Short mmCIF file of C-alpha atoms in Angstrom, two decimals:
data_model
loop_
_atom_site.label_atom_id
_atom_site.label_comp_id
_atom_site.label_asym_id
_atom_site.label_seq_id
_atom_site.Cartn_x
_atom_site.Cartn_y
_atom_site.Cartn_z
CA MET W 5 -6.97 13.68 -14.98
CA MET W 6 -8.83 11.66 -17.17
CA ALA W 7 -7.31 7.91 -17.17
CA ALA W 8 -6.51 6.63 -21.36
CA VAL W 9 -7.22 2.97 -22.38
CA GLU W 10 -4.39 1.36 -24.47
CA PRO W 11 -4.47 -2.06 -25.80
CA LEU W 12 -1.67 -4.15 -24.36
CA GLN W 13 0.78 -5.83 -26.22
CA PRO W 14 -0.17 -9.76 -27.90
CA GLU W 15 0.64 -11.56 -26.22
CA ALA W 16 -1.55 -9.70 -23.41
CA GLU W 17 -4.64 -9.72 -25.72
CA SER W 18 -5.39 -13.15 -25.36
CA GLN W 19 -6.31 -12.51 -21.72
CA ALA W 20 -10.11 -11.03 -22.00
CA HIS W 21 -9.88 -8.81 -18.73
CA LEU W 22 -6.83 -7.40 -18.93
CA ARG W 23 -5.98 -3.78 -20.24
CA GLU W 24 -3.65 -1.57 -19.73
CA MET W 25 -4.16 2.45 -18.24
CA VAL W 26 -2.68 5.66 -18.80
CA VAL W 27 -4.10 7.05 -15.10
CA ARG W 28 -2.93 10.04 -13.53
CA GLY W 29 0.32 10.11 -15.55
CA ALA W 30 1.35 5.93 -14.46
CA ARG W 31 1.06 3.80 -17.60
CA VAL W 32 -0.84 0.41 -15.25
CA ARG W 33 -1.51 -3.12 -15.92
CA VAL W 34 -5.33 -3.09 -15.20
CA SER W 35 -7.03 -7.04 -14.48
CA MET W 36 -11.05 -7.42 -13.76
CA GLN W 37 -13.36 -10.12 -14.15
CA GLY W 38 -16.33 -11.45 -12.42
CA GLU W 39 -19.55 -9.86 -11.47
CA GLY W 40 -20.58 -8.48 -8.63
CA GLU W 41 -19.56 -5.76 -6.07
CA PRO W 42 -16.36 -4.35 -6.98
CA LEU W 43 -13.57 -5.62 -5.14
CA LEU W 44 -9.80 -3.61 -5.14
CA LEU W 45 -7.27 -5.74 -4.46
CA ILE W 46 -3.49 -3.77 -3.97
CA MET W 47 -0.59 -6.17 -3.73
CA GLY W 48 2.59 -5.83 -1.99
CA ILE W 49 6.27 -4.05 -2.72
CA GLY W 50 7.67 -5.50 -5.83
CA ALA W 51 4.81 -8.34 -7.14
CA SER W 52 2.84 -8.39 -9.57
CA LEU W 53 -1.22 -8.81 -9.74
CA ASP W 54 -0.49 -12.10 -11.44
CA MET W 55 0.29 -13.63 -7.69
CA TRP W 56 -3.79 -12.52 -6.90
CA ALA W 57 -4.63 -15.13 -9.00
CA PRO W 58 -5.87 -18.12 -6.33
CA PHE W 59 -7.34 -15.61 -4.19
CA GLU W 60 -9.12 -13.92 -7.90
CA ARG W 61 -10.99 -17.02 -8.63
CA ALA W 62 -12.21 -17.41 -4.75
CA MET W 63 -13.33 -14.47 -5.06
CA VAL W 64 -14.91 -14.22 -8.11
CA ALA W 65 -16.42 -17.44 -7.18
CA ARG W 66 -18.44 -15.80 -4.09
CA GLY W 67 -19.57 -13.50 -6.82
CA TYR W 68 -17.51 -9.99 -6.59
CA GLN W 69 -16.15 -8.36 -9.52
CA VAL W 70 -12.15 -8.49 -8.87
CA ILE W 71 -10.24 -5.47 -9.87
CA ALA W 72 -7.17 -5.92 -9.46
CA PHE W 73 -3.11 -3.83 -10.85
CA ASP W 74 0.28 -3.35 -10.99
CA LEU W 75 1.73 -0.17 -9.09
CA PRO W 76 3.99 1.93 -10.42
CA GLY W 77 7.02 -0.55 -10.56
CA ALA W 78 5.85 -4.02 -10.32
CA GLY W 79 4.62 -6.39 -13.32
CA ALA W 80 3.91 -4.78 -16.73
CA SER W 81 3.40 -1.47 -14.93
CA LYS W 82 6.60 1.07 -15.69
CA PRO W 83 8.27 2.62 -12.83
CA LEU W 84 7.56 6.70 -12.37
CA PHE W 85 10.42 9.19 -12.46
CA PRO W 86 10.16 10.81 -10.47
CA PRO W 87 8.38 8.67 -8.49
CA ARG W 88 5.50 8.93 -6.06
CA ARG W 89 5.20 8.56 -2.18
CA MET W 90 2.61 6.45 -0.79
CA ARG W 91 -0.20 9.23 -1.37
CA GLY W 92 0.27 9.57 -4.75
CA LEU W 93 0.50 5.27 -5.22
CA ALA W 94 -2.90 5.59 -3.31
CA ARG W 95 -3.88 8.27 -5.88
CA ILE W 96 -3.11 6.22 -8.56
CA ALA W 97 -5.25 3.72 -7.43
CA VAL W 98 -8.74 5.65 -6.56
CA GLY W 99 -7.60 6.43 -10.57
CA VAL W 100 -8.27 2.72 -11.76
CA LEU W 101 -11.75 3.13 -9.86
CA ASP W 102 -12.11 6.67 -12.02
CA ALA W 103 -11.03 4.90 -15.26
CA LEU W 104 -13.21 1.91 -14.47
CA GLU W 105 -15.64 4.04 -14.02
CA ILE W 106 -16.85 2.32 -10.63
CA GLY W 107 -17.83 5.01 -7.34
CA GLN W 108 -17.03 2.98 -4.95
CA ALA W 109 -15.31 -0.19 -4.22
CA SER W 110 -14.04 -1.93 -1.35
CA VAL W 111 -10.34 -2.14 -1.07
CA LEU W 112 -7.70 -5.07 -0.22
CA GLY W 113 -4.36 -4.93 0.16
CA VAL W 114 -1.54 -6.39 1.14
CA SER W 115 1.67 -5.76 3.04
CA PHE W 116 2.64 -2.98 1.20
CA GLY W 117 -0.42 -2.62 -0.61
CA GLY W 118 -2.23 -2.48 2.83
CA ALA W 119 -0.21 0.55 3.60
CA VAL W 120 -1.46 2.49 -0.29
CA ALA W 121 -4.92 1.11 1.05
CA GLN W 122 -4.43 2.39 4.07
CA GLU W 123 -4.12 6.38 1.85
CA VAL W 124 -6.81 5.33 -0.61
CA GLY W 125 -8.68 5.30 2.85
CA HIS W 126 -7.64 8.16 3.90
CA VAL W 127 -7.36 10.63 0.66
CA ALA W 128 -10.28 8.81 -0.57
CA PRO W 129 -13.00 7.21 2.15
CA GLU W 130 -16.28 8.22 0.22
CA ARG W 131 -14.76 5.22 -2.49
CA VAL W 132 -14.43 2.87 0.27
CA ARG W 133 -17.11 0.82 0.99
CA ARG W 134 -15.41 -2.09 3.08
CA LEU W 135 -11.09 -1.86 3.60
CA ILE W 136 -9.28 -5.12 3.79
CA LEU W 137 -6.03 -4.63 5.88
CA ALA W 138 -3.89 -7.85 5.00
CA ALA W 139 -0.03 -8.70 6.61
CA THR W 140 0.35 -4.99 6.96
CA ALA W 141 1.78 -2.15 9.69
CA PRO W 142 0.54 1.70 10.16
CA GLY W 143 4.42 2.44 8.69
CA LEU W 144 6.39 4.44 11.62
CA GLY W 145 6.06 4.05 15.16
CA GLY W 146 5.03 0.42 14.48
CA LEU W 147 7.15 -2.90 15.35
CA PRO W 148 9.87 -3.70 13.24
CA GLY W 149 9.69 -7.72 12.06
CA ASP W 150 12.69 -10.32 12.16
CA PRO W 151 15.89 -8.80 11.33
CA ARG W 152 16.81 -11.56 9.13
CA ALA W 153 13.80 -11.31 6.98
CA LEU W 154 13.93 -7.48 6.77
CA MET W 155 17.60 -7.78 5.34
CA HIS W 156 15.85 -10.32 2.46
CA MET W 157 12.96 -7.19 1.43
CA LEU W 158 16.29 -4.95 0.74
CA THR W 159 16.48 -6.13 -2.87
CA PRO W 160 14.28 -7.96 -5.49
CA LEU W 161 16.25 -10.75 -5.64
CA ARG W 162 13.50 -12.97 -4.46
CA TYR W 163 12.03 -12.34 -7.69
CA TRP W 164 14.47 -13.25 -9.71
CA SER W 165 16.68 -16.36 -8.51
CA PRO W 166 14.37 -18.91 -7.30
CA ASN W 167 16.75 -20.98 -5.68
CA TYR W 168 17.16 -18.25 -3.32
CA ALA W 169 13.92 -17.71 -3.22
CA ARG W 170 13.79 -21.35 -1.92
CA ARG W 171 16.15 -20.79 0.69
CA ILE W 172 15.00 -18.14 2.29
CA ALA W 173 11.00 -19.04 2.50
CA GLY W 174 10.70 -20.36 5.64
CA THR W 175 13.04 -17.23 6.83
CA LEU W 176 11.22 -14.45 4.84
CA TYR W 177 8.37 -15.27 4.98
CA GLY W 178 6.86 -18.18 7.69
CA GLY W 179 3.98 -20.12 8.29
CA ARG W 180 4.47 -22.78 5.75
CA ALA W 181 7.36 -21.65 3.81
CA ARG W 182 8.31 -22.85 7.12
CA GLU W 183 7.90 -27.29 6.49
CA ALA W 184 7.04 -26.80 2.65
CA PRO W 185 9.29 -23.71 1.42
CA ASP W 186 9.17 -25.43 -1.82
CA ASP W 187 5.89 -24.52 -2.32
CA GLN W 188 6.26 -21.06 -1.58
CA ALA W 189 9.25 -20.14 -3.42
CA ASN W 190 8.37 -21.78 -6.88
CA VAL W 191 4.78 -20.08 -7.23
CA ALA W 192 5.03 -19.88 -10.33
CA LEU W 193 3.35 -16.49 -10.52
CA ARG W 194 6.02 -14.99 -8.45
CA PHE W 195 8.61 -15.42 -11.65
CA MET W 196 6.34 -14.59 -13.82
CA ARG W 197 6.83 -10.67 -14.38
CA PRO W 198 10.10 -9.90 -12.31
CA PRO W 199 10.44 -5.49 -10.58
CA SER W 200 13.64 -3.94 -12.24
CA LEU W 201 15.90 -2.77 -9.54
CA TYR W 202 14.76 0.75 -10.45
CA GLY W 203 11.48 0.00 -10.14
CA TYR W 204 11.98 -1.95 -6.60
CA LEU W 205 13.90 1.31 -4.94
CA THR W 206 11.05 3.61 -6.53
CA GLN W 207 8.71 1.35 -3.95
CA MET W 208 10.89 1.57 -1.33
CA TYR W 209 11.16 5.25 -1.77
CA ALA W 210 7.65 5.75 -1.52
CA ILE W 211 7.28 3.99 1.49
CA SER W 212 10.09 5.36 3.71
CA GLY W 213 9.80 7.99 6.41
CA TRP W 214 5.86 6.85 5.72
CA THR W 215 3.49 6.29 8.76
CA SER W 216 -0.33 5.97 9.14
CA LEU W 217 -0.40 6.28 12.93
CA LEU W 218 -0.52 10.22 12.76
CA TRP W 219 -4.20 10.25 11.44
CA LEU W 220 -5.28 6.17 11.67
CA HIS W 221 -7.69 7.18 15.05
CA ARG W 222 -9.54 9.27 11.79
CA LEU W 223 -10.23 6.28 9.23
CA LYS W 224 -13.44 6.40 8.50
CA PRO W 225 -14.50 3.01 6.53
CA GLN W 226 -15.00 -0.03 8.72
CA THR W 227 -11.98 -1.91 8.41
CA LEU W 228 -11.24 -5.64 8.48
CA VAL W 229 -7.20 -6.10 10.31
CA LEU W 230 -6.34 -10.00 8.80
CA ALA W 231 -2.87 -10.82 10.14
CA GLY W 232 -0.80 -13.84 10.90
CA ASN W 233 -0.05 -14.61 13.89
CA ASP W 234 3.55 -16.63 12.27
CA ASP W 235 4.59 -13.46 10.01
CA PRO W 236 8.39 -12.33 10.42
CA ILE W 237 7.81 -9.51 8.38
CA ILE W 238 4.80 -8.03 9.98
CA PRO W 239 5.24 -8.76 13.54
CA LEU W 240 1.21 -9.50 14.81
CA PHE W 241 1.73 -6.87 17.19
CA ASN W 242 1.05 -4.08 14.17
CA GLY W 243 -2.37 -5.65 13.08
CA LYS W 244 -2.90 -5.42 16.87
CA MET W 245 -1.85 -1.45 16.51
CA ILE W 246 -4.05 -1.04 13.70
CA ALA W 247 -7.14 -2.65 14.93
CA ALA W 248 -6.97 -0.71 18.58
CA VAL W 249 -6.12 2.86 16.84
CA ALA W 250 -8.70 2.74 14.04
CA PRO W 251 -12.37 3.53 15.14
CA ASN W 252 -14.45 1.18 13.10
CA ALA W 253 -11.54 -1.18 12.65
CA THR W 254 -11.94 -5.13 13.84
CA LEU W 255 -8.90 -7.67 14.10
CA GLU W 256 -8.55 -11.54 12.62
CA VAL W 257 -6.40 -13.30 13.59
CA ILE W 258 -5.01 -16.52 11.03
CA ASP W 259 -3.38 -18.80 13.30
CA GLY W 260 -0.24 -20.26 11.35
CA GLY W 261 -0.50 -17.36 9.40
CA GLY W 262 2.38 -15.83 7.71
CA HIS W 263 3.14 -13.38 5.37
CA LEU W 264 1.53 -15.50 2.57
CA PHE W 265 -1.42 -16.21 4.33
CA LEU W 266 -3.09 -14.89 1.52
CA LEU W 267 -1.85 -17.85 -0.49
CA ASP W 268 -1.66 -20.43 1.68
CA GLN W 269 -4.63 -20.48 3.03
CA THR W 270 -6.74 -18.65 0.40
CA ASP W 271 -10.28 -20.49 0.91
CA GLU W 272 -9.89 -19.56 5.00
CA VAL W 273 -9.24 -16.08 3.88
CA ALA W 274 -11.48 -15.77 1.63
CA ASP W 275 -14.02 -16.62 3.38
CA ILE W 276 -13.52 -14.16 5.89
CA VAL W 277 -13.26 -11.71 4.28
CA ASP W 278 -16.52 -12.34 1.89
CA THR W 279 -18.15 -12.75 5.50
CA PHE W 280 -17.20 -9.56 6.52
CA LEU W 281 -18.26 -7.98 3.26
CA ALA W 282 -21.88 -9.23 3.40
CA ASP W 283 -22.07 -8.03 6.74
#
């Protein structure tokens, strides 16, 4: 299906790199900036593309054209009814590339977005130059996270309440959030476009029962797996599993990295990604 590009509301039009598209039945907000090799970013559950800002700046500075979009149900992208499963979300991601007339891009997904990125590499490997999977898991069959952290993942309250987000930051995210929860919980980008309860539940539905282990051994793109060794949501074992099963994958462990190492250690991770893409 062809994608229609429509103007944003006036408050967003001042940012020239933002646009709204209708892609495969989903109305999604898309950000595009920089010049060079295209890099498509896919954010985690409930989170808007605004949270990519520090990493976007780092990759643009390294000479990449960075594309990010709000998955349906997050940010400024309306949830779908009926909601899509993971493969449907992956096809929307490919549809964004179609709409922008980008034949091939490297794809980076974090957490929930890493599961979507795995599906993109599976259903459309010819569209993926390189694949980067950050703080993510293969779904069913992987090692579950800390039950205390997973309990906090059941609702989007951390996107609605700064006080709650501050209180649970160390338990939920690990890494630097253990020592400096205010640095994590008060990131203004987190609260700019919180998801609705229904939108969040559609993403929970998308990943429920999902696994990549049935086909991960056939994943074709060259893949970099990034995993923190202090991630309560996605234990390091999951990154090791993906790197062991996917035939063209390598693992890079972020020392002291929690679930948000892309935000905590942005320049370090951007250098690792840049080296991988430039190889």
